[in-house]
Structures are given as C-alpha cells and as structure tokens.
Amino acid sequence: MTMTDVNNGAAAHGQFRRPTAAERAAQRGARRAPSGRVSVAVYAEDLILQTGVIHQLRPRPEIELTAESEADRAQVSLVVVDMVDEPTVRLLSRLQRNAATRTGLVVGFFESGALQTLIECGVAAVLRRGEADQDRLVHLVTAIANGEGVLPGDLLGKLLDHVSSLQRTVLDPRGLSLSTLTAREAEMIRLVSEGFGTAEIAQKTSYSERTVKNVLHEMATRLELRNRAHAVGYAMRHGLI
C-alpha cells in the first residue's frame, strides 16, 4: 500500500492526514523564512484540500508554513474541511487546548447549528471554501494572528441573534449580563460614579446599606479592584456603565 493509499484511507474514515515527506520538506524550507511572518499549520481531511490551501499560502511573504514537527508552535492553526462533523470537532477541541495557537476554519458546507459548536471549540474565524481565494486566506490568517475574529456576514448576524437570545432567555431572568458585572452591580457602581454614598445608593436601589456594601465589596474582590474609584474606572474603561 502506498502513502497515497494510506492518506486516502484515513480521509475516508474522517481522520486528518499528515503532510507527506515532500510537503514537510517544502514546509521546512518555509520555516527558515525571515521573522515577522505569521506561522501557520494547515490541517485538512484530504490531500486535495491541504495541497490547495498550501499552494495558495506558500508564495505569500506574510505567511510561514510550519513543519509537522512544529505544528503545535504555530501562531495559527488553519483547519480545512467539507463540513463540521465529529472528527472536525475533535480536532478543534484538541487545538483549543494549545494556548500557543489560535484556530481558523475554512469550510465547504456550514449548518446553522454548528455555530454554537465552533464558539465552544474556540474558533476565532470562519471562511467559506467557495470564497477562499489567496487574498481572503491571507486576510483570515493575519486577522487571527492579530487577535481579531472574522465571520461571513450571515454568520455574524446569527451570532448576534444567538447572543441576544442568550441574554433575553437565560441571563435576564437571573439578573445577570454578558459583562463582568451583574445588573445590580452595574447599577450600584453607576451611582458611585455619580458621587452618591452608601446610604444614598441604598435609598435609590431599595437595598439595605449592608447589602450595598456587600455587593460592592464582592465585586471589588472578584475583579481585584482596590477601592470604589478603581471600580468606577474599571467599569468605564470596559464600557460597563
């Protein structure tokens, strides 16, 4: 059985192939490129997908393809698949445990229900394969390396709808929010920022002075804030009030 047969067999079972010796040699050559480039490890479920993406990325001066032995050290892990299935989820979950890399996904078919899965797996950016020309691939990789997120417009809309639904159906009934402050904490720290003291805050919020003190103390302890002034500054810097 040839290496091609092995790779094809692995792809048929939903596993992700490793680069051939020739591909590793080419990637090692790229690894010796000048510094300042974004190091990328490409994971694909078959030879055609992997070869196509590597062919697109290799000529670009912004990109440094990593050898298989150094894949875990890459700044960006680029996963290329037809669809988000169980083998893909297992790979994304494994990559998520590596703090050295951020993950992007190039996918052919995307089911709407897969968005939650990608969020849970820490995927930073998504690009549809039909739109994956050289410039878009490079933009995706550099954006991921810079700590940015990239989503097709329709998926961004679905994400915002998902967050809105989460806030409305899960958090609001519990008096919580997606910020680091609860609704009650945000209200109290806003009143602090307006110059009100403990007694005045208690009167305005209909809580006891003891409760006000406890809420502000618990918030400051959780966020490691030194005092009320520090808490107000934190809340304002993060757009929480």
C-alpha positions as a printed NumPy array, in Angstrom:
array([[  0.   ,   0.   ,   0.   ],
       [  1.413,   3.403,  -0.952],
       [  1.442,   6.513,   1.204],
       [ -1.274,   7.924,  -1.049],
       [ -3.417,   4.857,  -0.284],
       [ -2.847,   5.375,   3.428],
       [ -3.783,   9.025,   3.217],
       [ -6.873,   8.28 ,   1.154],
       [ -7.906,   5.568,   3.593],
       [ -7.515,   7.925,   6.535],
       [ -9.589,  10.575,   4.786],
       [-12.325,   8.049,   4.112],
       [-12.591,   7.387,   7.844],
       [-12.808,  11.101,   8.685],
       [ -9.252,  11.401,  10.007],
       [ -6.925,  14.28 ,   9.238],
       [ -3.932,  13.467,   7.082],
       [ -0.367,  14.44 ,   7.869],
       [  1.849,  16.068,   5.246],
       [  3.93 ,  13.786,   3.029],
       [  7.726,  13.855,   3.172],
       [  7.838,  16.188,   0.161],
       [  5.345,  18.546,   1.762],
       [  7.265,  18.522,   5.041],
       [ 10.466,  19.367,   3.178],
       [  8.737,  22.286,   1.481],
       [  7.346,  23.489,   4.795],
       [ 10.757,  23.201,   6.47 ],
       [ 12.104,  25.455,   3.746],
       [  9.391,  27.958,   4.535],
       [ 10.235,  27.639,   8.225],
       [ 13.628,  29.181,   7.587],
       [ 11.974,  32.324,   6.196],
       [ 12.67 ,  35.733,   7.784],
       [ 10.99 ,  36.557,  11.063],
       [  7.899,  38.737,  11.265],
       [  5.728,  36.352,   9.294],
       [  2.687,  34.545,  10.637],
       [  3.432,  30.867,  11.265],
       [  0.611,  28.618,  10.06 ],
       [ -0.12 ,  24.923,  10.469],
       [ -2.606,  23.563,   7.92 ],
       [ -4.883,  20.67 ,   8.873],
       [ -7.061,  19.141,   6.151],
       [ -9.13 ,  15.99 ,   5.844],
       [ -7.725,  15.033,   2.439],
       [ -4.745,  15.626,   0.181],
       [ -6.577,  17.819,  -2.322],
       [ -7.791,  20.284,   0.3  ],
       [ -4.416,  20.503,   2.007],
       [ -2.463,  20.89 ,  -1.227],
       [ -4.805,  23.601,  -2.442],
       [ -4.511,  25.724,   0.692],
       [ -0.734,  25.272,   0.97 ],
       [ -0.4  ,  26.212,  -2.713],
       [ -2.313,  29.426,  -2.012],
       [ -0.345,  30.371,   1.104],
       [  3.216,  29.342,   0.232],
       [  4.06 ,  32.245,  -2.157],
       [  2.859,  34.96 ,   0.221],
       [  5.594,  36.798,   2.145],
       [  3.277,  37.281,   5.134],
       [  2.99 ,  33.535,   5.738],
       [  5.399,  30.983,   7.183],
       [  4.19 ,  27.385,   6.834],
       [  5.316,  25.19 ,   9.712],
       [  6.736,  21.698,   9.552],
       [  4.66 ,  18.882,  11.034],
       [  7.029,  18.542,  13.99 ],
       [  6.493,  22.211,  14.888],
       [  2.765,  22.451,  14.198],
       [  1.937,  22.895,  17.886],
       [  4.049,  26.056,  17.946],
       [  2.242,  27.757,  15.059],
       [  0.525,  31.06 ,  15.713],
       [ -2.436,  29.996,  13.597],
       [ -3.942,  26.548,  13.051],
       [ -5.951,  26.545,   9.837],
       [ -8.469,  23.706,   9.591],
       [ -9.888,  22.97 ,   6.119],
       [-12.923,  20.677,   5.858],
       [-16.05 ,  19.968,   3.835],
       [-18.312,  20.247,   6.869],
       [-18.208,  20.398,  10.66 ],
       [-18.543,  16.744,  11.664],
       [-17.375,  14.735,  14.679],
       [-13.713,  14.351,  13.542],
       [-13.594,  18.1  ,  12.921],
       [-14.964,  18.846,  16.386],
       [-12.413,  16.504,  17.983],
       [ -9.58 ,  18.257,  16.15 ],
       [-10.864,  21.733,  17.051],
       [-11.19 ,  20.697,  20.699],
       [ -7.614,  19.402,  20.716],
       [ -6.302,  22.597,  19.145],
       [ -8.221,  24.667,  21.686],
       [ -6.115,  23.152,  24.465],
       [ -2.951,  24.554,  22.873],
       [ -2.5  ,  28.085,  24.204],
       [  0.189,  28.823,  21.598],
       [ -2.196,  28.797,  18.642],
       [ -5.491,  30.364,  17.545],
       [ -7.72 ,  28.465,  15.168],
       [ -9.422,  29.385,  11.912],
       [-11.815,  27.249,   9.89 ],
       [-12.249,  27.047,   6.124],
       [-15.429,  25.073,   5.498],
       [-17.43 ,  24.   ,   2.466],
       [-20.888,  23.436,   3.938],
       [-21.934,  25.142,   7.164],
       [-25.045,  24.156,   9.082],
       [-26.594,  26.885,  11.202],
       [-26.472,  24.682,  14.288],
       [-22.692,  24.385,  14.008],
       [-22.124,  27.984,  15.123],
       [-22.532,  27.146,  18.812],
       [-20.108,  24.248,  18.424],
       [-17.465,  26.49 ,  16.868],
       [-17.842,  29.008,  19.679],
       [-17.382,  26.259,  22.255],
       [-14.294,  24.994,  20.385],
       [-12.686,  28.44 ,  20.425],
       [-12.667,  29.001,  16.652],
       [-11.599,  32.589,  16.014],
       [-12.53 ,  32.94 ,  12.343],
       [-14.541,  31.211,   9.627],
       [-14.247,  31.412,   5.842],
       [-16.348,  29.53 ,   3.322],
       [-14.298,  27.477,   0.873],
       [-16.125,  28.978,  -2.087],
       [-14.713,  32.387,  -1.066],
       [-11.24 ,  31.159,  -0.081],
       [ -9.034,  32.833,  -2.67 ],
       [ -5.442,  33.706,  -1.821],
       [ -6.114,  37.218,  -0.52 ],
       [ -9.01 ,  36.129,   1.701],
       [ -6.965,  33.269,   3.136],
       [ -4.094,  35.602,   3.971],
       [ -6.503,  38.145,   5.474],
       [ -8.047,  35.396,   7.594],
       [ -4.669,  34.189,   8.868],
       [ -3.286,  37.642,   9.659],
       [ -6.51 ,  38.702,  11.376],
       [ -6.399,  35.61 ,  13.592],
       [ -2.744,  36.266,  14.449],
       [ -3.656,  39.836,  15.432],
       [ -6.298,  38.621,  17.855],
       [ -9.226,  39.516,  15.609],
       [-12.259,  37.489,  14.639],
       [-13.615,  37.009,  11.131],
       [-17.079,  35.709,  10.181],
       [-19.155,  35.806,   6.982],
       [-21.897,  38.401,   7.289],
       [-24.737,  35.905,   7.631],
       [-22.916,  34.017,  10.396],
       [-22.209,  37.277,  12.232],
       [-25.926,  38.018,  12.143],
       [-26.681,  34.565,  13.557],
       [-24.09 ,  35.085,  16.288],
       [-25.654,  38.39 ,  17.332],
       [-29.104,  36.784,  17.346],
       [-27.702,  33.949,  19.478],
       [-26.163,  36.363,  21.993],
       [-29.376,  38.39 ,  22.156],
       [-31.42 ,  35.232,  22.769],
       [-28.99 ,  34.103,  25.471],
       [-29.253,  37.451,  27.244],
       [-33.061,  37.512,  26.985],
       [-33.911,  33.923,  27.899],
       [-31.115,  32.859,  30.239],
       [-29.383,  35.824,  31.83 ],
       [-32.104,  38.476,  32.231],
       [-34.363,  36.22 ,  34.357],
       [-31.415,  35.716,  36.731],
       [-30.418,  39.373,  36.876],
       [-27.169,  38.614,  35.044],
       [-25.5  ,  40.046,  31.965],
       [-22.772,  39.135,  29.487],
       [-20.484,  41.716,  31.064],
       [-18.36 ,  41.041,  34.12 ],
       [-20.935,  42.88 ,  36.241],
       [-24.423,  41.799,  37.223],
       [-27.261,  44.238,  36.584],
       [-27.311,  45.107,  40.298],
       [-23.546,  45.698,  40.419],
       [-23.677,  47.884,  37.317],
       [-26.469,  49.989,  38.798],
       [-24.626,  50.486,  42.081],
       [-21.271,  51.319,  40.512],
       [-23.029,  53.82 ,  38.211],
       [-24.439,  55.551,  41.271],
       [-20.975,  55.548,  42.862],
       [-19.626,  57.205,  39.699],
       [-22.271,  59.933,  40.107],
       [-20.974,  60.725,  43.595],
       [-23.588,  59.018,  45.747],
       [-22.609,  57.475,  49.078],
       [-23.658,  54.148,  50.551],
       [-26.771,  55.478,  52.276],
       [-27.965,  57.301,  49.155],
       [-27.357,  54.225,  46.959],
       [-29.321,  52.103,  49.416],
       [-32.224,  54.545,  49.266],
       [-32.235,  54.723,  45.458],
       [-31.974,  50.955,  44.943],
       [-34.231,  49.907,  47.842],
       [-31.484,  47.729,  49.319],
       [-30.057,  47.965,  52.817],
       [-26.746,  49.749,  53.356],
       [-25.28 ,  46.399,  54.387],
       [-26.325,  44.861,  51.069],
       [-24.835,  47.768,  49.122],
       [-21.539,  47.386,  50.963],
       [-21.517,  43.621,  50.417],
       [-22.301,  43.897,  46.698],
       [-19.559,  46.475,  46.105],
       [-17.08 ,  44.521,  48.224],
       [-17.781,  41.229,  46.416],
       [-17.414,  42.932,  43.034],
       [-14.133,  44.572,  44.016],
       [-12.77 ,  41.291,  45.376],
       [-13.794,  39.295,  42.289],
       [-12.273,  41.812,  39.865],
       [ -9.265,  42.574,  42.106],
       [-10.117,  46.271,  42.383],
       [ -8.521,  48.352,  45.142],
       [-11.361,  50.713,  46.003],
       [-14.514,  52.351,  44.657],
       [-12.618,  54.822,  42.493],
       [-10.719,  51.942,  40.92 ],
       [-14.039,  50.115,  40.365],
       [-15.562,  53.138,  38.633],
       [-12.508,  53.478,  36.392],
       [-12.639,  49.775,  35.514],
       [-16.34 ,  49.912,  34.665],
       [-15.927,  52.995,  32.484],
       [-12.888,  51.641,  30.615],
       [-14.73 ,  48.441,  29.774],
       [-17.974,  50.171,  28.794],
       [-19.923,  48.544,  31.602],
       [-21.615,  51.778,  32.751]])
